[in-house]
Coordinates of C-alpha atoms in Angstrom, one line a residue:
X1 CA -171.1 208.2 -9.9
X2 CA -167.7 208.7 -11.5
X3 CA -165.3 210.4 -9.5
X4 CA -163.4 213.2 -10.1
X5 CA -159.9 211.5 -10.1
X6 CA -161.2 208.7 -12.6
X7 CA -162.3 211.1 -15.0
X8 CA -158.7 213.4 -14.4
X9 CA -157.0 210.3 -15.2
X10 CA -159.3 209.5 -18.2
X11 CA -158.6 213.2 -19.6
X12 CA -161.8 213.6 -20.0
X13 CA -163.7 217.5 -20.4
X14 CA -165.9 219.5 -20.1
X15 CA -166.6 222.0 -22.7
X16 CA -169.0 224.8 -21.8
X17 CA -170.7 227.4 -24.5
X18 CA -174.1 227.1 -25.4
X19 CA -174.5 223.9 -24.3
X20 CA -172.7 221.9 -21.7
X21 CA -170.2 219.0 -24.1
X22 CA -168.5 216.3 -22.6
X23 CA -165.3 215.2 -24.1
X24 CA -163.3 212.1 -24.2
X25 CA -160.1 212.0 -25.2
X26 CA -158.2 208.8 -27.5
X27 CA -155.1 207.9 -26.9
X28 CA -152.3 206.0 -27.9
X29 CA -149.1 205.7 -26.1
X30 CA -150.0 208.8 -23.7
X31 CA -150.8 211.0 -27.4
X32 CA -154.2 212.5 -27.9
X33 CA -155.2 210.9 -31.5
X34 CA -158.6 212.1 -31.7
X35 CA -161.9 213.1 -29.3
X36 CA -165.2 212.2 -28.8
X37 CA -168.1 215.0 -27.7
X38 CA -171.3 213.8 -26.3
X39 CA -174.2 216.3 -25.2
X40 CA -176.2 215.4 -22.1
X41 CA -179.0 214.9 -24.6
X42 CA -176.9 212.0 -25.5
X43 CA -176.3 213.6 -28.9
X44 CA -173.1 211.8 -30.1
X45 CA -170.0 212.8 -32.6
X46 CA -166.3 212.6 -32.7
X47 CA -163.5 214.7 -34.8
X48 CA -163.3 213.8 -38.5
X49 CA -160.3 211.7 -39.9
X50 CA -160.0 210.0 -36.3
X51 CA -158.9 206.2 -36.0
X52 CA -161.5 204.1 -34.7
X53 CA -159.0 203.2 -32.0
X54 CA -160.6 201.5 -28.5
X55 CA -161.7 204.3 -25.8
X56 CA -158.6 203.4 -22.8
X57 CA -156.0 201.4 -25.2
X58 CA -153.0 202.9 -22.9
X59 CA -154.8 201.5 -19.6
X60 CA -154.9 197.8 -21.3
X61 CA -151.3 197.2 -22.7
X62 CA -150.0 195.6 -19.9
X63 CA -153.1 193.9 -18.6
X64 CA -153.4 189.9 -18.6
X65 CA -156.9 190.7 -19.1
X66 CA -159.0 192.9 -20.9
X67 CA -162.5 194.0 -20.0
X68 CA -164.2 195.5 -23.6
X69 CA -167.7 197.4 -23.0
X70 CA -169.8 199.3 -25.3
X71 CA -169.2 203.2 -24.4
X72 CA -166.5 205.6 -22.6
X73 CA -169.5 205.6 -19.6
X74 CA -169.5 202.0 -19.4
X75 CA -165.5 202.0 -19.5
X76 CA -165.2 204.5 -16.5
X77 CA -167.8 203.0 -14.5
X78 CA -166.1 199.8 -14.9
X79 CA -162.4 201.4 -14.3
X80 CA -164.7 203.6 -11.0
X81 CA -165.7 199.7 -9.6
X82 CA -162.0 198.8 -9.7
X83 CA -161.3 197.4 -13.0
X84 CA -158.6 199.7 -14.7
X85 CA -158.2 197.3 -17.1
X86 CA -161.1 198.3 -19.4
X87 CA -161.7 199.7 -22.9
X88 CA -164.7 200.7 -24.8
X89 CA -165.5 200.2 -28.3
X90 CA -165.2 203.2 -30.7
X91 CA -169.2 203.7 -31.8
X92 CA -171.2 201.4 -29.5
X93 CA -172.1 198.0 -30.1
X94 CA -172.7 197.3 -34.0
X95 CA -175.7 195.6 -35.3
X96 CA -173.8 193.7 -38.0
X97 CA -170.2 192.2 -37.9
X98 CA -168.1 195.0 -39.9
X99 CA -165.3 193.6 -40.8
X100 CA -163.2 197.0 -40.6
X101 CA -165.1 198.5 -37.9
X102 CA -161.8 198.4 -35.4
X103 CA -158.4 198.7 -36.2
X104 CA -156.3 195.3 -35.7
X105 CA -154.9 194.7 -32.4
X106 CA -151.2 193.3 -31.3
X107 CA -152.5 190.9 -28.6
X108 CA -151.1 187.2 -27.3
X109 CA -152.3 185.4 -24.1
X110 CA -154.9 187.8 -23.2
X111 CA -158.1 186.7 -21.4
X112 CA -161.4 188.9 -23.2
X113 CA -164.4 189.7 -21.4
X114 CA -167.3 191.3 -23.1
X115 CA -169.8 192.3 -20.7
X116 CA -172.1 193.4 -23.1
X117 CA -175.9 194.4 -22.1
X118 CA -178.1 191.4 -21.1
X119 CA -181.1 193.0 -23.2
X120 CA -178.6 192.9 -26.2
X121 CA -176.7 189.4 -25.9
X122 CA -178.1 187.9 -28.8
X123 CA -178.5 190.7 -31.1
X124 CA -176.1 193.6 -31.3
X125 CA -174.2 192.6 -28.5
X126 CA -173.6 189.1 -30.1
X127 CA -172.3 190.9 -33.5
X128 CA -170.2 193.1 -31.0
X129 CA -168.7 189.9 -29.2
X130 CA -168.3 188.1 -32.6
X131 CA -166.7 191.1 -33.9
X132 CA -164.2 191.7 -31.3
X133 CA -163.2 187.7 -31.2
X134 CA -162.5 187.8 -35.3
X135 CA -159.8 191.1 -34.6
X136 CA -158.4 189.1 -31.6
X137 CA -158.6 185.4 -32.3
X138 CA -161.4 183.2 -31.4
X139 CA -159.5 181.4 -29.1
X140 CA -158.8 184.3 -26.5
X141 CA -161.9 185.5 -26.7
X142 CA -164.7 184.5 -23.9
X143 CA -168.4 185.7 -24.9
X144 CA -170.7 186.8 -22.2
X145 CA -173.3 184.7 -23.5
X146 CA -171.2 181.5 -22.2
X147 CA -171.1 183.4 -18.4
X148 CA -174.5 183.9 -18.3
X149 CA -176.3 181.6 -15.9
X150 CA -179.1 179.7 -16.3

């Protein structure tokens, strides 16, 4: 379960009406830049014009290393286990490399882990991974596939 003070320091909502909305907020240097709403149908969309920026940017630009999962959840169970140092991608784990899917990153001497879904290591999560290592250099990047043991 994630606690109350993770998801205070998150910003995330909760937006009540006819139906009960979660809300996660992006941000960039402590600014809101856009929001993501998810129903607890898992029914998924965010505000129009947003940047596809990484869920929890702020919480990783002073990290030595960088924990990237697929979904907001997945980033706040990680940061509720004791790794603040975790973002999530924008829309999930894509089934294809997009080459403009994310929005280029400033990072040098950063260690990447992509805990990605065992299920999904060769398939989406091995576009996600591949993705992610041609925004941040191949060379910093460590794929989840090469931790896995055998």
């Amino acid at each position: 379960m994630i606690s109350a003070e993770t998801l205070k320091r998150n910003h995330v909502m909760q937006m009540v009406g006819d139906q009960i909305i979660i809300a996660f907020t992006y941000r960039r240097n402590g600014m809101i830049i856009g929001c993501k709403f998810r129903t607890l149908e898992k029914r998924f969309w965010q505000e129009k014009y947003t940047d596809k920026l990484l869920y929890g940017l702020d919480d990783v630009r002073e990290a030595d290393e960088i924990i990237i999962v697929e979904g907001e959840i997945d980033k706040l169970s990680v940061e509720e286990a004791g790794y603040p140092n975790c973002v999530s991608v924008p829309n999930g784990a894509p089934q294809t490399i997009i080459s403009k899917e994310l929005l280029p990153l400033e990072v040098t001497g950063y260690q990447i882990f992509i805990p990605v879904e065992l299920q999904r290591v060769l398939g989406e999560g091995q576009a996600l991974a591949e993705e992610i290592a041609s925004r941040l250099g191949k060379e910093s990047s460590l794929n989840f596939q090469s931790c896995l043991r055998r």
